[in-house]
Each structure stands twice: as C-alpha cells, then as structure tokens.
mmCIF file of C-alpha atoms in Angstrom:
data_model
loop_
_atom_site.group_PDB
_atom_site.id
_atom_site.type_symbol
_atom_site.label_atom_id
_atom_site.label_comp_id
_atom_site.label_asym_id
_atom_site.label_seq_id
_atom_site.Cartn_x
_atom_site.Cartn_y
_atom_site.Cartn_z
ATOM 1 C CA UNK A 1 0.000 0.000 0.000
ATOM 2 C CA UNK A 2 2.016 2.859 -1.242
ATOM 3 C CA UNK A 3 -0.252 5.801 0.175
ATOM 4 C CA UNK A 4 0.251 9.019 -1.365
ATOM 5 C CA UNK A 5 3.185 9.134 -3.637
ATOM 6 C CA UNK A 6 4.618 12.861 -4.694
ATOM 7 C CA UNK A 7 6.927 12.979 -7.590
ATOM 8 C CA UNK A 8 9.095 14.857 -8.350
ATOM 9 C CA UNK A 9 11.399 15.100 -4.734
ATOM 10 C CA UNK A 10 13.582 17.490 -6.306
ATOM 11 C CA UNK A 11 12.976 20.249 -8.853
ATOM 12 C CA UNK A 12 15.075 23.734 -10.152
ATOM 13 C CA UNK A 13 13.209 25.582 -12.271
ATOM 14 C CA UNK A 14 14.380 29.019 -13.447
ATOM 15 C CA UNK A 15 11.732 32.403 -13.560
ATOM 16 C CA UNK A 16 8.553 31.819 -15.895
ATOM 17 C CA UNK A 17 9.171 28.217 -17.031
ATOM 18 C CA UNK A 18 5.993 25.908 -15.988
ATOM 19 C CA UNK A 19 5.999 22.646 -14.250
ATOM 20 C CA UNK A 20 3.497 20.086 -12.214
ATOM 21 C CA UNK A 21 3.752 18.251 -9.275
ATOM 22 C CA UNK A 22 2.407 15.096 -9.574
ATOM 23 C CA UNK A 23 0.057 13.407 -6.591
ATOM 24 C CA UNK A 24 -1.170 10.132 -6.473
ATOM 25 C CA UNK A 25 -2.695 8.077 -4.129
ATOM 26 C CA UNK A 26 -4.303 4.599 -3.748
ATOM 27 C CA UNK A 27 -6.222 4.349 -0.830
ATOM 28 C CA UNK A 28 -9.943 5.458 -2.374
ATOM 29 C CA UNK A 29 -9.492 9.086 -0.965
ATOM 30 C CA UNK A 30 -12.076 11.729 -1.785
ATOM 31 C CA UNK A 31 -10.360 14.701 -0.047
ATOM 32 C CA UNK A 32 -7.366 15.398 -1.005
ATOM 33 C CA UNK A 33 -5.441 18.757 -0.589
ATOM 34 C CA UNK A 34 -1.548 20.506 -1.538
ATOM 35 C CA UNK A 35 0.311 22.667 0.770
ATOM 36 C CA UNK A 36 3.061 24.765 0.863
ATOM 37 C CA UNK A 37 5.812 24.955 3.914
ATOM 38 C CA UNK A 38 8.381 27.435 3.867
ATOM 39 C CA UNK A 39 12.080 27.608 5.710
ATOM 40 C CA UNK A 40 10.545 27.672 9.830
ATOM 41 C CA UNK A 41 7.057 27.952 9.112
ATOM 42 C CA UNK A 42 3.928 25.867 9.084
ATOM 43 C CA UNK A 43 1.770 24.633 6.263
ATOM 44 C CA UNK A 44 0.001 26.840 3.884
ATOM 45 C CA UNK A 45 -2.830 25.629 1.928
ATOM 46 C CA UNK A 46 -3.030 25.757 -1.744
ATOM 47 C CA UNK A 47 -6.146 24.186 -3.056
ATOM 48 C CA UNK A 48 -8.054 21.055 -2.128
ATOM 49 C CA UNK A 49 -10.518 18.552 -3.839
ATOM 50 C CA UNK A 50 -13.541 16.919 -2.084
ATOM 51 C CA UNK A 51 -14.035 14.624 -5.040
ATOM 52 C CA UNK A 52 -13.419 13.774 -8.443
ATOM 53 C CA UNK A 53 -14.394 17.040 -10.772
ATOM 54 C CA UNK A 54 -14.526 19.394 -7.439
ATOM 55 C CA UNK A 55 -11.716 21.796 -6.865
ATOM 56 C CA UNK A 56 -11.160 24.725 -4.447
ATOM 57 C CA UNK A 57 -8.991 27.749 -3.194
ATOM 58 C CA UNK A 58 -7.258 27.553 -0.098
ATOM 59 C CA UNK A 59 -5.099 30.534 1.824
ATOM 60 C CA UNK A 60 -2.503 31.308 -0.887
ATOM 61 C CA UNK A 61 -3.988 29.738 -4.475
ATOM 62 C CA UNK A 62 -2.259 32.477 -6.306
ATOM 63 C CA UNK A 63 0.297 31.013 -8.863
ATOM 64 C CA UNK A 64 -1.463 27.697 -8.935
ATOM 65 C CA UNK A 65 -3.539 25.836 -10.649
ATOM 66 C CA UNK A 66 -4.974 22.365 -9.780
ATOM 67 C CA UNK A 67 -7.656 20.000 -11.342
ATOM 68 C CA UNK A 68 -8.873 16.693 -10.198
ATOM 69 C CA UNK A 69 -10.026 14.322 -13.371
ATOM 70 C CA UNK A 70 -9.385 10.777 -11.584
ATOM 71 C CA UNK A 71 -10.092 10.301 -7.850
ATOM 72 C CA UNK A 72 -6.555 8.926 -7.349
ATOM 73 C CA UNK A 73 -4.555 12.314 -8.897
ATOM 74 C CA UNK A 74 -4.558 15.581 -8.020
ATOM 75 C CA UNK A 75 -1.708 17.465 -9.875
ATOM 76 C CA UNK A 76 -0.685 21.239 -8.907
ATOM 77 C CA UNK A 77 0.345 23.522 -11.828
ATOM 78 C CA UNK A 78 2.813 26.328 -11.858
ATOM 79 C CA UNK A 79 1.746 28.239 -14.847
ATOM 80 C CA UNK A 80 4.701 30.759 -15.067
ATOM 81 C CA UNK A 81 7.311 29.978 -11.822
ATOM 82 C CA UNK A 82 8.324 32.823 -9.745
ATOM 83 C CA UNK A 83 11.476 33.122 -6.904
ATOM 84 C CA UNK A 84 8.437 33.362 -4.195
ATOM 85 C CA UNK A 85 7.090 29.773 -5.324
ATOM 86 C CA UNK A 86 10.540 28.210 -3.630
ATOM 87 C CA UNK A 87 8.999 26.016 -1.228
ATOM 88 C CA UNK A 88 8.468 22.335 -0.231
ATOM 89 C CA UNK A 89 5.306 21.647 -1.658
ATOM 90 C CA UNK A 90 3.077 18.912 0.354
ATOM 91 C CA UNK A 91 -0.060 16.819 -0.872
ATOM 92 C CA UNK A 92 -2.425 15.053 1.871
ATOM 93 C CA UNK A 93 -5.703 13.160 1.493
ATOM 94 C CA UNK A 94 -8.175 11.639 3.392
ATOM 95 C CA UNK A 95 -10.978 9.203 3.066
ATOM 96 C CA UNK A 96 -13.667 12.351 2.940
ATOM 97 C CA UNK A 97 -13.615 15.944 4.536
ATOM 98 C CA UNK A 98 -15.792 15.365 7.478
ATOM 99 C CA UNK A 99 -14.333 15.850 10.788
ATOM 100 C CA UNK A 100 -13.027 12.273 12.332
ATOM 101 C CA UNK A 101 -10.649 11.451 9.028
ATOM 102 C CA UNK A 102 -7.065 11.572 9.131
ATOM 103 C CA UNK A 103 -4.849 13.176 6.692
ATOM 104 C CA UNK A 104 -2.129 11.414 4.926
ATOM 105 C CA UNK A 105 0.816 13.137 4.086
ATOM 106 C CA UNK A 106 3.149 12.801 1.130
ATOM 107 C CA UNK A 107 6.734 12.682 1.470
ATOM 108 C CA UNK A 108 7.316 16.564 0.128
ATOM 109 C CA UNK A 109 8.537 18.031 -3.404
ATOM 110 C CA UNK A 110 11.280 20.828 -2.710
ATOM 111 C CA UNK A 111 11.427 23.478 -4.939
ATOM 112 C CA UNK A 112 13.725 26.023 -6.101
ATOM 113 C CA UNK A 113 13.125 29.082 -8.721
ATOM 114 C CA UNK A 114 15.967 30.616 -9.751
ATOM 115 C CA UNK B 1 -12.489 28.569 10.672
ATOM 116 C CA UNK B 2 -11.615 28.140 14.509
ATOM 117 C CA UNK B 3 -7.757 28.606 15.052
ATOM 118 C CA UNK B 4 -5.708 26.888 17.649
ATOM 119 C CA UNK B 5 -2.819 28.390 19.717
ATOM 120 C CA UNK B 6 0.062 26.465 20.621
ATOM 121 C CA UNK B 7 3.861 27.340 22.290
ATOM 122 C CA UNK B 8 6.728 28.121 19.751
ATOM 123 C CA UNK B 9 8.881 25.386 21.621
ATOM 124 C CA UNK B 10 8.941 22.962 24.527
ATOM 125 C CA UNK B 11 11.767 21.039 25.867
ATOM 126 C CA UNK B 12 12.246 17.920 27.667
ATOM 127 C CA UNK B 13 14.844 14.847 28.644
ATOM 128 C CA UNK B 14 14.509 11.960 27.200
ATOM 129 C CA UNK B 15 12.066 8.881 29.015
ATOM 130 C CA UNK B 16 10.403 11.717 30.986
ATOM 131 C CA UNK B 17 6.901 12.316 30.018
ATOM 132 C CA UNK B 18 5.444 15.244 27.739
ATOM 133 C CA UNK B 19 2.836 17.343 27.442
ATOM 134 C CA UNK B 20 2.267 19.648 24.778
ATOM 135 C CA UNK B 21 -0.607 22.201 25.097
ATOM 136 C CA UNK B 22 -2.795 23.560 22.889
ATOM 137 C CA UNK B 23 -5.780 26.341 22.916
ATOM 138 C CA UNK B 24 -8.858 26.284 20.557
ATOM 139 C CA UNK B 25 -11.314 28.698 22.208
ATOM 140 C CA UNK B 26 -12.981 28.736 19.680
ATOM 141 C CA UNK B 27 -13.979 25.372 18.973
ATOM 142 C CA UNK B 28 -17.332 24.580 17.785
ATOM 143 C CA UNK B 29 -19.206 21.695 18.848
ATOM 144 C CA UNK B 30 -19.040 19.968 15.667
ATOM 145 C CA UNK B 31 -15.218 20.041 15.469
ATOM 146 C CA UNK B 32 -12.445 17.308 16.155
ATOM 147 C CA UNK B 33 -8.955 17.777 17.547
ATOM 148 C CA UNK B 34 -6.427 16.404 15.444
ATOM 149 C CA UNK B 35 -2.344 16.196 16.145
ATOM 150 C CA UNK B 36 -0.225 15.756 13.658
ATOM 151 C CA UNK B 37 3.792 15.834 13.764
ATOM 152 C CA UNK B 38 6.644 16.396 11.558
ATOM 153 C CA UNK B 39 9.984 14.738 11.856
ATOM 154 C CA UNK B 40 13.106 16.971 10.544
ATOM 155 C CA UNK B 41 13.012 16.521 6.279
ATOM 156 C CA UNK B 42 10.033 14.321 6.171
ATOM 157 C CA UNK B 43 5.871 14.826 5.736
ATOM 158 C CA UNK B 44 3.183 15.480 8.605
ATOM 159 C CA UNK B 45 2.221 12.293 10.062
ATOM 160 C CA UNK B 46 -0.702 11.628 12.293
ATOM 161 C CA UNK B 47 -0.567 11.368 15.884
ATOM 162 C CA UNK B 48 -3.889 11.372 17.470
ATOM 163 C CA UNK B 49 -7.457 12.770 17.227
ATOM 164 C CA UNK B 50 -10.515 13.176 19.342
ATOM 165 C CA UNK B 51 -13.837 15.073 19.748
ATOM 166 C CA UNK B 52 -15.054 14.730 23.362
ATOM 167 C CA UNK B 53 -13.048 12.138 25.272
ATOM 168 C CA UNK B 54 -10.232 11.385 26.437
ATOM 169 C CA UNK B 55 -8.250 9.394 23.598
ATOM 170 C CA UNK B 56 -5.088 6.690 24.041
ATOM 171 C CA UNK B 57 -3.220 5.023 21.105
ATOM 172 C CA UNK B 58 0.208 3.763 20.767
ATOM 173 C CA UNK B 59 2.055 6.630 19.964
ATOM 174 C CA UNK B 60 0.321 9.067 22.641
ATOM 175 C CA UNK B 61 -2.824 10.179 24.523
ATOM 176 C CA UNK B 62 -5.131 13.179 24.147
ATOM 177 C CA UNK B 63 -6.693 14.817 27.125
ATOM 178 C CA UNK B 64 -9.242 17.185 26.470
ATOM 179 C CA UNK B 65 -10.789 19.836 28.757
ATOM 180 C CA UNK B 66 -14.283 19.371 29.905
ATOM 181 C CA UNK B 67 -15.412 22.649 28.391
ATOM 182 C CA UNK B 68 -13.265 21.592 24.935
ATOM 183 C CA UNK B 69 -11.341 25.037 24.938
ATOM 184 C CA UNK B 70 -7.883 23.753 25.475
ATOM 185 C CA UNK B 71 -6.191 20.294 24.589
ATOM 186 C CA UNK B 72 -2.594 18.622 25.853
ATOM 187 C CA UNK B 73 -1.023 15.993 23.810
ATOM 188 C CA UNK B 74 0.718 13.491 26.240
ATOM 189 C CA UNK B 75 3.731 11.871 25.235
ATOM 190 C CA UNK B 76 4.286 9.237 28.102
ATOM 191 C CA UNK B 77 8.185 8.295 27.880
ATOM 192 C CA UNK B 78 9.627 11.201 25.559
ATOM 193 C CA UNK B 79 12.485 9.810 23.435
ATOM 194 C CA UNK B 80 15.373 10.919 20.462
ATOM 195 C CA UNK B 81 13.086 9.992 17.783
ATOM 196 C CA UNK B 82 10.225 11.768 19.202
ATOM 197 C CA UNK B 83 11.483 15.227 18.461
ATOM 198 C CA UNK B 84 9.707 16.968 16.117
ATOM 199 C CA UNK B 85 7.239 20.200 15.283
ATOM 200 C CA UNK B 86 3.964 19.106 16.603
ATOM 201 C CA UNK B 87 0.633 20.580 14.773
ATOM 202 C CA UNK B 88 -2.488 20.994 16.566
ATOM 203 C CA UNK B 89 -5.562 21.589 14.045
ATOM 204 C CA UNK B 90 -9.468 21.511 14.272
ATOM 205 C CA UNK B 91 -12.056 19.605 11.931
ATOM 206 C CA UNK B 92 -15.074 20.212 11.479
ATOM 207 C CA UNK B 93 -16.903 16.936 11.732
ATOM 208 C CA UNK B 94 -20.051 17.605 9.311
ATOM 209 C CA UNK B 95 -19.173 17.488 5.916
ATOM 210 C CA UNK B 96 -17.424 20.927 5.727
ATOM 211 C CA UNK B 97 -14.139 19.924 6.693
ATOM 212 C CA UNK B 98 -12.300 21.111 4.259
ATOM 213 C CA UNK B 99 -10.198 24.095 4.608
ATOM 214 C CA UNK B 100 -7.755 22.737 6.980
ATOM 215 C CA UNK B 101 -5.064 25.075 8.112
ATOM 216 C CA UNK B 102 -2.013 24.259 10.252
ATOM 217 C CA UNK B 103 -0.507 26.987 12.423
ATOM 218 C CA UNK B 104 3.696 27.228 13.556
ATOM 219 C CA UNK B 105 3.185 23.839 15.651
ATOM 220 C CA UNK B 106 5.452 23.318 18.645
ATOM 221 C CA UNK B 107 9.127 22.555 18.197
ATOM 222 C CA UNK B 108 9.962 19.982 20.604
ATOM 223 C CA UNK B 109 13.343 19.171 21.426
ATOM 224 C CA UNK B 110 14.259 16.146 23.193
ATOM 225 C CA UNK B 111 17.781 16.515 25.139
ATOM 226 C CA UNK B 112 19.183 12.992 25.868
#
C-alpha cells in the first residue's frame, strides 16, 4: 500500500518556465489537498478537492492551478514559476472531509526558482 | 475557521513524560482535535485525534478539557526519535471539513 506518492522530490526551475507536481494516491481518498511549507514555518494551503471534478482555493492559491479528473490524482500547476514559489510543496488526502478522518501526508517536493 | 494556539517550543529529557498544550477557544461543537507531527526533512504524520473524550493510542494520549477550549497531547516516555514540530488543528466533523489550516506547531526538542 504505497499511500500518497509525490513525484518529483527534487525540482530547479528558473523564472517563468511551468511545471506540475504530480500526486497520487491509492487508498480510495475523496479529499485530497496541496500545501506549501516554507524555511521555519507551518503549512500553507493551496487548493483542495472533495471529489473527483470538485476543486477549491485555499489561503494562498495564487500562482497555482490544480484539477482533479481521476479520484486517485490531483496534480498542482505552476503556470509561469516565480522566486516566491521556492517552497516544499506537500499533498495530503483523506478518506472524505468530514471531521473524524485523518490526513495522509506525502513525502514533500522541494522546490527552487531561480 | 476556529484557530488553535500552541507554544513556539517545549523542551524535555529523554524517558520523561510530555505534554504539549494547545488552545482552541474557539472550537465549535461539531469540530475534532487532530495532532499531527513532523519529523526533521520528512511529511506530517498523524498522531492522534478526538472530539469529546479522552483518547489513548500507541504513539500518545489526548486529554481534552471538559469545556473543549484547550487540549494537551501526552507523550508518556519522551524519546530521540520523538522530536519533532507538533501541529495541533481543528475539523469540522459535518461534511465541511475542508479548509484545513495548520498553524507554527510546537518545536519539541528532546535533550538525551
């Protein structure tokens, strides 16, 4: 049971180029969500999906773009990278959004704009 | 969204217990208390959750207040591997729990 699998781990990108990170998962999830962490802070959320075809906006969507085709993928677009998009980048799901579900984490995508 | 409070840092030896506290005020009846932590270079992982009760697993136990304002995350016999940022969030148990936002956590350091 591989849970949710982020790819890439690593990525340099320089200013405007474009680029997704991919998320997958295999457990069934409806609810599944990407974050951002930067250096000595907590997570920020991006977007989230509470099903297949249903995306929304979290704290700081600006610079992203998301869709959600498949219930098992939920990729996160950078349309034209920026310098302030350097961040680990974390996706999470969970069987549905109501309240007693746990998230589970993937293990991170770090990226740097140059 | 209700927002949860928690310390900066905490420190403590290693086999000694730990409690980490955290303050939702705000809490609505409908929402569940949720701890998650993060190990240095790696994902969130889940800890523990609860709603009303008291809660006990493996890796920790919950105690909640009786009015639900405040929660402490007891780790019984603190050790190395245990250090970590702990996250305290809220979760709305209807079907609404989606916008799920983590604060700073609590930096624990374990001294040996």
């Amino acid at each position: 049971n591989a849970g949710v699998t982020q790819t890439p781990k690593f990525q340099v990108l320089k200013t405007g180029q474009s680029m997704t990170l991919q998320c997958a998962q295999d457990m069934n999830h409806e609810y599944m969500s990407w974050y951002r962490q930067d250096p000595g802070m907590g997570l920020r959320l991006i977007h989230y999906s509470v099903g297949a075809g249903i995306t929304d906006q979290g704290e700081v969507p600006n610079g992203y773009n998301v869709s959600r085709s498949t219930t098992e993928d939920f990729p996160l677009r950078l349309l034209s990278a920026a310098p302030s998009q350097t961040s680990v980048y974390f996706c999470a799901s969970s069987r549905n959004r109501e309240g007693a579900n746990v998230l589970t984490f993937g293990a991170g995508s770090r990226l740097t704009v140059l | 969204d209700a927002k949860t409070t928690q310390p900066n840092s905490m420190e403590s030896n290693e086999e000694e217990p730990v409690h980490l506290p955290c303050n939702h005020s705000t809490i609505s009846g409908t929402d569940y208390i949720h701890w998650y932590r993060q190990l240095p270079s790696q994902g969130p992982e889940y800890v523990i959750h609860g709603l009303t009760s008291n809660v006990n697993n493996r890796m920790a136990s919950l105690a909640i207040a009786e009015d639900r304002k405040s929660s402490t995350l007891i780790l019984h016999r603190a050790t190395l591997r245990d250090a970590a940022v702990y996250y305290c969030i809220l979760r709305d148990r209807r079907a609404s729990g989606s916008r799920l936002t983590f604060g700073e956590g609590t930096q624990l350091t374990v001294n040996p």
